[in-house]
Amino acid sequence: MGGADDPTIGEALIGFLLAGAVGVVLPALVVLPLVGLGIWLTHFWKRRRAKRCDRGAPTAR
């Protein structure tokens, strides 16, 4: 405290800003693609299940 190596208030604020940005961006880069993958897999699974259920159904003509 009070040494020559101490960061200035501006440097400390920039450091907090960068740490906060990294704390938001990195989890978003991991979580958002996984959410998208889950949505796509659910859609794919429901579509495939619907096609499988429709095979034996008689067609109305």
PDB file of N, CA, C and O in Angstrom:
ATOM      1  N   MET A   1       0.841  -1.178   0.000  1.00  0.00           N
ATOM      2  CA  MET A   1       0.000   0.000   0.000  1.00  0.00           C
ATOM      3  C   MET A   1       0.877   1.229   0.000  1.00  0.00           C
ATOM      4  O   MET A   1       1.682   1.418   0.885  1.00  0.00           O
ATOM      5  N   GLY A   2       0.691   2.042  -1.003  1.00  0.00           N
ATOM      6  CA  GLY A   2       1.423   3.286  -1.082  1.00  0.00           C
ATOM      7  C   GLY A   2       2.783   3.150  -1.728  1.00  0.00           C
ATOM      8  O   GLY A   2       3.541   4.096  -1.743  1.00  0.00           O
ATOM      9  N   GLY A   3       3.098   1.954  -2.252  1.00  0.00           N
ATOM     10  CA  GLY A   3       4.390   1.765  -2.897  1.00  0.00           C
ATOM     11  C   GLY A   3       4.384   2.333  -4.309  1.00  0.00           C
ATOM     12  O   GLY A   3       3.358   2.754  -4.845  1.00  0.00           O
ATOM     13  N   ALA A   4       5.558   2.332  -4.922  1.00  0.00           N
ATOM     14  CA  ALA A   4       5.690   2.879  -6.275  1.00  0.00           C
ATOM     15  C   ALA A   4       5.024   1.974  -7.316  1.00  0.00           C
ATOM     16  O   ALA A   4       4.711   2.428  -8.409  1.00  0.00           O
ATOM     17  N   ASP A   5       4.830   0.692  -6.970  1.00  0.00           N
ATOM     18  CA  ASP A   5       4.258  -0.266  -7.930  1.00  0.00           C
ATOM     19  C   ASP A   5       2.735  -0.249  -7.956  1.00  0.00           C
ATOM     20  O   ASP A   5       2.129  -0.911  -8.788  1.00  0.00           O
ATOM     21  N   ASP A   6       2.110   0.431  -7.035  1.00  0.00           N
ATOM     22  CA  ASP A   6       0.654   0.410  -6.946  1.00  0.00           C
ATOM     23  C   ASP A   6       0.011   0.993  -8.208  1.00  0.00           C
ATOM     24  O   ASP A   6       0.477   2.012  -8.727  1.00  0.00           O
ATOM     25  N   PRO A   7      -1.056   0.357  -8.695  1.00  0.00           N
ATOM     26  CA  PRO A   7      -1.738   0.906  -9.876  1.00  0.00           C
ATOM     27  C   PRO A   7      -2.501   2.182  -9.514  1.00  0.00           C
ATOM     28  O   PRO A   7      -2.927   2.369  -8.385  1.00  0.00           O
ATOM     29  N   THR A   8      -2.654   3.016 -10.503  1.00  0.00           N
ATOM     30  CA  THR A   8      -3.454   4.224 -10.300  1.00  0.00           C
ATOM     31  C   THR A   8      -4.925   3.822 -10.286  1.00  0.00           C
ATOM     32  O   THR A   8      -5.285   2.688 -10.597  1.00  0.00           O
ATOM     33  N   ILE A   9      -5.762   4.771  -9.924  1.00  0.00           N
ATOM     34  CA  ILE A   9      -7.203   4.490  -9.895  1.00  0.00           C
ATOM     35  C   ILE A   9      -7.686   4.138 -11.301  1.00  0.00           C
ATOM     36  O   ILE A   9      -8.497   3.225 -11.472  1.00  0.00           O
ATOM     37  N   GLY A  10      -7.199   4.824 -12.312  1.00  0.00           N
ATOM     38  CA  GLY A  10      -7.603   4.532 -13.694  1.00  0.00           C
ATOM     39  C   GLY A  10      -7.206   3.129 -14.111  1.00  0.00           C
ATOM     40  O   GLY A  10      -7.989   2.415 -14.735  1.00  0.00           O
ATOM     41  N   GLU A  11      -5.974   2.721 -13.765  1.00  0.00           N
ATOM     42  CA  GLU A  11      -5.538   1.366 -14.107  1.00  0.00           C
ATOM     43  C   GLU A  11      -6.367   0.317 -13.378  1.00  0.00           C
ATOM     44  O   GLU A  11      -6.695  -0.737 -13.929  1.00  0.00           O
ATOM     45  N   ALA A  12      -6.707   0.597 -12.123  1.00  0.00           N
ATOM     46  CA  ALA A  12      -7.519  -0.347 -11.356  1.00  0.00           C
ATOM     47  C   ALA A  12      -8.914  -0.468 -11.962  1.00  0.00           C
ATOM     48  O   ALA A  12      -9.450  -1.576 -12.080  1.00  0.00           O
ATOM     49  N   LEU A  13      -9.505   0.649 -12.370  1.00  0.00           N
ATOM     50  CA  LEU A  13     -10.834   0.607 -12.988  1.00  0.00           C
ATOM     51  C   LEU A  13     -10.807  -0.147 -14.305  1.00  0.00           C
ATOM     52  O   LEU A  13     -11.716  -0.930 -14.599  1.00  0.00           O
ATOM     53  N   ILE A  14      -9.768   0.066 -15.095  1.00  0.00           N
ATOM     54  CA  ILE A  14      -9.645  -0.656 -16.366  1.00  0.00           C
ATOM     55  C   ILE A  14      -9.479  -2.154 -16.090  1.00  0.00           C
ATOM     56  O   ILE A  14     -10.057  -3.001 -16.777  1.00  0.00           O
ATOM     57  N   GLY A  15      -8.715  -2.492 -15.071  1.00  0.00           N
ATOM     58  CA  GLY A  15      -8.548  -3.897 -14.708  1.00  0.00           C
ATOM     59  C   GLY A  15      -9.861  -4.538 -14.291  1.00  0.00           C
ATOM     60  O   GLY A  15     -10.172  -5.659 -14.696  1.00  0.00           O
ATOM     61  N   PHE A  16     -10.650  -3.830 -13.473  1.00  0.00           N
ATOM     62  CA  PHE A  16     -11.959  -4.353 -13.075  1.00  0.00           C
ATOM     63  C   PHE A  16     -12.885  -4.491 -14.281  1.00  0.00           C
ATOM     64  O   PHE A  16     -13.637  -5.455 -14.389  1.00  0.00           O
ATOM     65  N   LEU A  17     -12.828  -3.530 -15.187  1.00  0.00           N
ATOM     66  CA  LEU A  17     -13.665  -3.588 -16.383  1.00  0.00           C
ATOM     67  C   LEU A  17     -13.289  -4.795 -17.243  1.00  0.00           C
ATOM     68  O   LEU A  17     -14.163  -5.526 -17.714  1.00  0.00           O
ATOM     69  N   LEU A  18     -11.994  -5.002 -17.427  1.00  0.00           N
ATOM     70  CA  LEU A  18     -11.550  -6.146 -18.229  1.00  0.00           C
ATOM     71  C   LEU A  18     -11.898  -7.470 -17.554  1.00  0.00           C
ATOM     72  O   LEU A  18     -12.338  -8.418 -18.218  1.00  0.00           O
ATOM     73  N   ALA A  19     -11.719  -7.547 -16.245  1.00  0.00           N
ATOM     74  CA  ALA A  19     -12.058  -8.775 -15.529  1.00  0.00           C
ATOM     75  C   ALA A  19     -13.559  -9.044 -15.615  1.00  0.00           C
ATOM     76  O   ALA A  19     -13.985 -10.195 -15.793  1.00  0.00           O
ATOM     77  N   GLY A  20     -14.371  -8.000 -15.514  1.00  0.00           N
ATOM     78  CA  GLY A  20     -15.816  -8.166 -15.633  1.00  0.00           C
ATOM     79  C   GLY A  20     -16.216  -8.608 -17.028  1.00  0.00           C
ATOM     80  O   GLY A  20     -17.090  -9.465 -17.201  1.00  0.00           O
ATOM     81  N   ALA A  21     -15.570  -8.026 -18.041  1.00  0.00           N
ATOM     82  CA  ALA A  21     -15.882  -8.401 -19.422  1.00  0.00           C
ATOM     83  C   ALA A  21     -15.511  -9.858 -19.679  1.00  0.00           C
ATOM     84  O   ALA A  21     -16.270 -10.599 -20.305  1.00  0.00           O
ATOM     85  N   VAL A  22     -14.369 -10.270 -19.176  1.00  0.00           N
ATOM     86  CA  VAL A  22     -13.954 -11.665 -19.344  1.00  0.00           C
ATOM     87  C   VAL A  22     -14.911 -12.586 -18.596  1.00  0.00           C
ATOM     88  O   VAL A  22     -15.262 -13.666 -19.083  1.00  0.00           O
ATOM     89  N   GLY A  23     -15.387 -12.144 -17.435  1.00  0.00           N
ATOM     90  CA  GLY A  23     -16.321 -12.946 -16.660  1.00  0.00           C
ATOM     91  C   GLY A  23     -17.676 -13.098 -17.321  1.00  0.00           C
ATOM     92  O   GLY A  23     -18.421 -14.020 -17.014  1.00  0.00           O
ATOM     93  N   VAL A  24     -18.007 -12.195 -18.242  1.00  0.00           N
ATOM     94  CA  VAL A  24     -19.283 -12.287 -18.958  1.00  0.00           C
ATOM     95  C   VAL A  24     -19.093 -12.977 -20.303  1.00  0.00           C
ATOM     96  O   VAL A  24     -19.882 -13.841 -20.688  1.00  0.00           O
ATOM     97  N   VAL A  25     -18.041 -12.624 -21.011  1.00  0.00           N
ATOM     98  CA  VAL A  25     -17.846 -13.114 -22.387  1.00  0.00           C
ATOM     99  C   VAL A  25     -17.487 -14.603 -22.405  1.00  0.00           C
ATOM    100  O   VAL A  25     -18.059 -15.364 -23.182  1.00  0.00           O
ATOM    101  N   LEU A  26     -16.561 -15.022 -21.569  1.00  0.00           N
ATOM    102  CA  LEU A  26     -16.147 -16.428 -21.613  1.00  0.00           C
ATOM    103  C   LEU A  26     -17.278 -17.393 -21.272  1.00  0.00           C
ATOM    104  O   LEU A  26     -17.477 -18.372 -21.996  1.00  0.00           O
ATOM    105  N   PRO A  27     -18.037 -17.170 -20.204  1.00  0.00           N
ATOM    106  CA  PRO A  27     -19.168 -18.085 -19.979  1.00  0.00           C
ATOM    107  C   PRO A  27     -20.192 -18.046 -21.110  1.00  0.00           C
ATOM    108  O   PRO A  27     -20.776 -19.069 -21.456  1.00  0.00           O
ATOM    109  N   ALA A  28     -20.404 -16.862 -21.693  1.00  0.00           N
ATOM    110  CA  ALA A  28     -21.363 -16.765 -22.800  1.00  0.00           C
ATOM    111  C   ALA A  28     -20.883 -17.566 -24.005  1.00  0.00           C
ATOM    112  O   ALA A  28     -21.690 -18.179 -24.701  1.00  0.00           O
ATOM    113  N   LEU A  29     -19.583 -17.565 -24.246  1.00  0.00           N
ATOM    114  CA  LEU A  29     -19.038 -18.336 -25.370  1.00  0.00           C
ATOM    115  C   LEU A  29     -19.210 -19.835 -25.159  1.00  0.00           C
ATOM    116  O   LEU A  29     -19.250 -20.604 -26.119  1.00  0.00           O
ATOM    117  N   VAL A  30     -19.324 -20.262 -23.919  1.00  0.00           N
ATOM    118  CA  VAL A  30     -19.526 -21.680 -23.629  1.00  0.00           C
ATOM    119  C   VAL A  30     -21.020 -22.004 -23.536  1.00  0.00           C
ATOM    120  O   VAL A  30     -21.489 -22.983 -24.108  1.00  0.00           O
ATOM    121  N   VAL A  31     -21.778 -21.175 -22.832  1.00  0.00           N
ATOM    122  CA  VAL A  31     -23.175 -21.493 -22.532  1.00  0.00           C
ATOM    123  C   VAL A  31     -24.076 -21.323 -23.755  1.00  0.00           C
ATOM    124  O   VAL A  31     -24.910 -22.187 -24.034  1.00  0.00           O
ATOM    125  N   LEU A  32     -23.946 -20.236 -24.482  1.00  0.00           N
ATOM    126  CA  LEU A  32     -24.858 -19.974 -25.601  1.00  0.00           C
ATOM    127  C   LEU A  32     -24.789 -21.042 -26.693  1.00  0.00           C
ATOM    128  O   LEU A  32     -25.839 -21.487 -27.167  1.00  0.00           O
ATOM    129  N   PRO A  33     -23.613 -21.496 -27.115  1.00  0.00           N
ATOM    130  CA  PRO A  33     -23.605 -22.596 -28.095  1.00  0.00           C
ATOM    131  C   PRO A  33     -24.239 -23.877 -27.556  1.00  0.00           C
ATOM    132  O   PRO A  33     -24.895 -24.606 -28.291  1.00  0.00           O
ATOM    133  N   LEU A  34     -24.064 -24.146 -26.261  1.00  0.00           N
ATOM    134  CA  LEU A  34     -24.680 -25.350 -25.691  1.00  0.00           C
ATOM    135  C   LEU A  34     -26.193 -25.230 -25.657  1.00  0.00           C
ATOM    136  O   LEU A  34     -26.909 -26.204 -25.899  1.00  0.00           O
ATOM    137  N   VAL A  35     -26.702 -24.035 -25.381  1.00  0.00           N
ATOM    138  CA  VAL A  35     -28.153 -23.815 -25.417  1.00  0.00           C
ATOM    139  C   VAL A  35     -28.665 -24.012 -26.838  1.00  0.00           C
ATOM    140  O   VAL A  35     -29.680 -24.680 -27.062  1.00  0.00           O
ATOM    141  N   GLY A  36     -27.964 -23.437 -27.808  1.00  0.00           N
ATOM    142  CA  GLY A  36     -28.356 -23.612 -29.208  1.00  0.00           C
ATOM    143  C   GLY A  36     -28.322 -25.070 -29.631  1.00  0.00           C
ATOM    144  O   GLY A  36     -29.220 -25.545 -30.327  1.00  0.00           O
ATOM    145  N   LEU A  37     -27.309 -25.787 -29.190  1.00  0.00           N
ATOM    146  CA  LEU A  37     -27.221 -27.214 -29.515  1.00  0.00           C
ATOM    147  C   LEU A  37     -28.383 -27.979 -28.895  1.00  0.00           C
ATOM    148  O   LEU A  37     -28.972 -28.854 -29.538  1.00  0.00           O
ATOM    149  N   GLY A  38     -28.741 -27.636 -27.670  1.00  0.00           N
ATOM    150  CA  GLY A  38     -29.872 -28.293 -27.021  1.00  0.00           C
ATOM    151  C   GLY A  38     -31.179 -28.036 -27.745  1.00  0.00           C
ATOM    152  O   GLY A  38     -31.994 -28.934 -27.917  1.00  0.00           O
ATOM    153  N   ILE A  39     -31.377 -26.797 -28.189  1.00  0.00           N
ATOM    154  CA  ILE A  39     -32.596 -26.465 -28.941  1.00  0.00           C
ATOM    155  C   ILE A  39     -32.625 -27.239 -30.255  1.00  0.00           C
ATOM    156  O   ILE A  39     -33.646 -27.807 -30.633  1.00  0.00           O
ATOM    157  N   TRP A  40     -31.496 -27.282 -30.951  1.00  0.00           N
ATOM    158  CA  TRP A  40     -31.442 -27.979 -32.236  1.00  0.00           C
ATOM    159  C   TRP A  40     -31.674 -29.480 -32.045  1.00  0.00           C
ATOM    160  O   TRP A  40     -32.422 -30.098 -32.810  1.00  0.00           O
ATOM    161  N   LEU A  41     -31.046 -30.067 -31.025  1.00  0.00           N
ATOM    162  CA  LEU A  41     -31.225 -31.497 -30.798  1.00  0.00           C
ATOM    163  C   LEU A  41     -32.666 -31.827 -30.425  1.00  0.00           C
ATOM    164  O   LEU A  41     -33.201 -32.856 -30.854  1.00  0.00           O
ATOM    165  N   THR A  42     -33.306 -30.973 -29.642  1.00  0.00           N
ATOM    166  CA  THR A  42     -34.705 -31.199 -29.292  1.00  0.00           C
ATOM    167  C   THR A  42     -35.583 -31.134 -30.531  1.00  0.00           C
ATOM    168  O   THR A  42     -36.456 -31.981 -30.729  1.00  0.00           O
ATOM    169  N   HIS A  43     -35.343 -30.145 -31.389  1.00  0.00           N
ATOM    170  CA  HIS A  43     -36.109 -30.030 -32.635  1.00  0.00           C
ATOM    171  C   HIS A  43     -35.882 -31.259 -33.512  1.00  0.00           C
ATOM    172  O   HIS A  43     -36.828 -31.824 -34.070  1.00  0.00           O
ATOM    173  N   PHE A  44     -34.626 -31.665 -33.639  1.00  0.00           N
ATOM    174  CA  PHE A  44     -34.277 -32.815 -34.464  1.00  0.00           C
ATOM    175  C   PHE A  44     -34.943 -34.084 -33.924  1.00  0.00           C
ATOM    176  O   PHE A  44     -35.509 -34.873 -34.674  1.00  0.00           O
ATOM    177  N   TRP A  45     -34.912 -34.264 -32.588  1.00  0.00           N
ATOM    178  CA  TRP A  45     -35.493 -35.446 -31.969  1.00  0.00           C
ATOM    179  C   TRP A  45     -37.007 -35.475 -32.151  1.00  0.00           C
ATOM    180  O   TRP A  45     -37.580 -36.512 -32.480  1.00  0.00           O
ATOM    181  N   LYS A  46     -37.666 -34.337 -31.970  1.00  0.00           N
ATOM    182  CA  LYS A  46     -39.128 -34.291 -32.129  1.00  0.00           C
ATOM    183  C   LYS A  46     -39.522 -34.531 -33.582  1.00  0.00           C
ATOM    184  O   LYS A  46     -40.491 -35.227 -33.852  1.00  0.00           O
ATOM    185  N   ARG A  47     -38.771 -33.963 -34.528  1.00  0.00           N
ATOM    186  CA  ARG A  47     -39.078 -34.164 -35.939  1.00  0.00           C
ATOM    187  C   ARG A  47     -38.897 -35.626 -36.324  1.00  0.00           C
ATOM    188  O   ARG A  47     -39.730 -36.210 -37.015  1.00  0.00           O
ATOM    189  N   ARG A  48     -37.829 -36.238 -35.834  1.00  0.00           N
ATOM    190  CA  ARG A  48     -37.578 -37.641 -36.158  1.00  0.00           C
ATOM    191  C   ARG A  48     -38.643 -38.536 -35.533  1.00  0.00           C
ATOM    192  O   ARG A  48     -39.109 -39.496 -36.139  1.00  0.00           O
ATOM    193  N   ARG A  49     -39.052 -38.217 -34.311  1.00  0.00           N
ATOM    194  CA  ARG A  49     -40.082 -39.003 -33.628  1.00  0.00           C
ATOM    195  C   ARG A  49     -41.421 -38.870 -34.343  1.00  0.00           C
ATOM    196  O   ARG A  49     -42.160 -39.851 -34.478  1.00  0.00           O
ATOM    197  N   ALA A  50     -41.742 -37.663 -34.820  1.00  0.00           N
ATOM    198  CA  ALA A  50     -43.000 -37.455 -35.534  1.00  0.00           C
ATOM    199  C   ALA A  50     -43.005 -38.239 -36.845  1.00  0.00           C
ATOM    200  O   ALA A  50     -44.026 -38.819 -37.222  1.00  0.00           O
ATOM    201  N   LYS A  51     -41.888 -38.275 -37.536  1.00  0.00           N
ATOM    202  CA  LYS A  51     -41.819 -39.039 -38.784  1.00  0.00           C
ATOM    203  C   LYS A  51     -41.990 -40.527 -38.510  1.00  0.00           C
ATOM    204  O   LYS A  51     -42.644 -41.243 -39.250  1.00  0.00           O
ATOM    205  N   ARG A  52     -41.416 -40.994 -37.426  1.00  0.00           N
ATOM    206  CA  ARG A  52     -41.517 -42.405 -37.087  1.00  0.00           C
ATOM    207  C   ARG A  52     -42.952 -42.780 -36.725  1.00  0.00           C
ATOM    208  O   ARG A  52     -43.423 -43.851 -37.072  1.00  0.00           O
ATOM    209  N   CYS A  53     -43.672 -41.896 -36.053  1.00  0.00           N
ATOM    210  CA  CYS A  53     -45.057 -42.160 -35.654  1.00  0.00           C
ATOM    211  C   CYS A  53     -45.999 -42.100 -36.863  1.00  0.00           C
ATOM    212  O   CYS A  53     -47.033 -42.758 -36.870  1.00  0.00           O
ATOM    213  N   ASP A  54     -45.675 -41.335 -37.882  1.00  0.00           N
ATOM    214  CA  ASP A  54     -46.543 -41.181 -39.034  1.00  0.00           C
ATOM    215  C   ASP A  54     -46.413 -42.327 -40.043  1.00  0.00           C
ATOM    216  O   ASP A  54     -47.222 -42.434 -40.956  1.00  0.00           O
ATOM    217  N   ARG A  55     -45.457 -43.192 -39.902  1.00  0.00           N
ATOM    218  CA  ARG A  55     -45.257 -44.240 -40.910  1.00  0.00           C
ATOM    219  C   ARG A  55     -46.409 -45.201 -41.008  1.00  0.00           C
ATOM    220  O   ARG A  55     -46.831 -45.562 -42.098  1.00  0.00           O
ATOM    221  N   GLY A  56     -46.960 -45.612 -39.875  1.00  0.00           N
ATOM    222  CA  GLY A  56     -48.025 -46.602 -39.906  1.00  0.00           C
ATOM    223  C   GLY A  56     -49.406 -45.998 -40.032  1.00  0.00           C
ATOM    224  O   GLY A  56     -50.386 -46.716 -40.176  1.00  0.00           O
ATOM    225  N   ALA A  57     -49.509 -44.701 -39.999  1.00  0.00           N
ATOM    226  CA  ALA A  57     -50.829 -44.054 -40.040  1.00  0.00           C
ATOM    227  C   ALA A  57     -51.355 -44.074 -41.473  1.00  0.00           C
ATOM    228  O   ALA A  57     -50.629 -43.826 -42.426  1.00  0.00           O
ATOM    229  N   PRO A  58     -52.617 -44.364 -41.637  1.00  0.00           N
ATOM    230  CA  PRO A  58     -53.195 -44.338 -42.994  1.00  0.00           C
ATOM    231  C   PRO A  58     -53.296 -42.897 -43.488  1.00  0.00           C
ATOM    232  O   PRO A  58     -53.503 -41.969 -42.717  1.00  0.00           O
ATOM    233  N   THR A  59     -53.146 -42.733 -44.784  1.00  0.00           N
ATOM    234  CA  THR A  59     -53.232 -41.394 -45.360  1.00  0.00           C
ATOM    235  C   THR A  59     -54.674 -41.109 -45.767  1.00  0.00           C
ATOM    236  O   THR A  59     -55.377 -42.005 -46.284  1.00  0.00           O
ATOM    237  N   ALA A  60     -55.120 -39.906 -45.548  1.00  0.00           N
ATOM    238  CA  ALA A  60     -56.494 -39.511 -45.917  1.00  0.00           C
ATOM    239  C   ALA A  60     -56.471 -38.930 -47.323  1.00  0.00           C
ATOM    240  O   ALA A  60     -55.846 -37.924 -47.582  1.00  0.00           O
ATOM    241  N   ARG A  61     -57.142 -39.623 -48.255  1.00  0.00           N
ATOM    242  CA  ARG A  61     -57.193 -39.115 -49.625  1.00  0.00           C
ATOM    243  C   ARG A  61     -58.606 -39.053 -50.115  1.00  0.00           C
ATOM    244  O   ARG A  61     -59.465 -39.739 -49.803  1.00  0.00           O
TER     245      ARG A  61
END
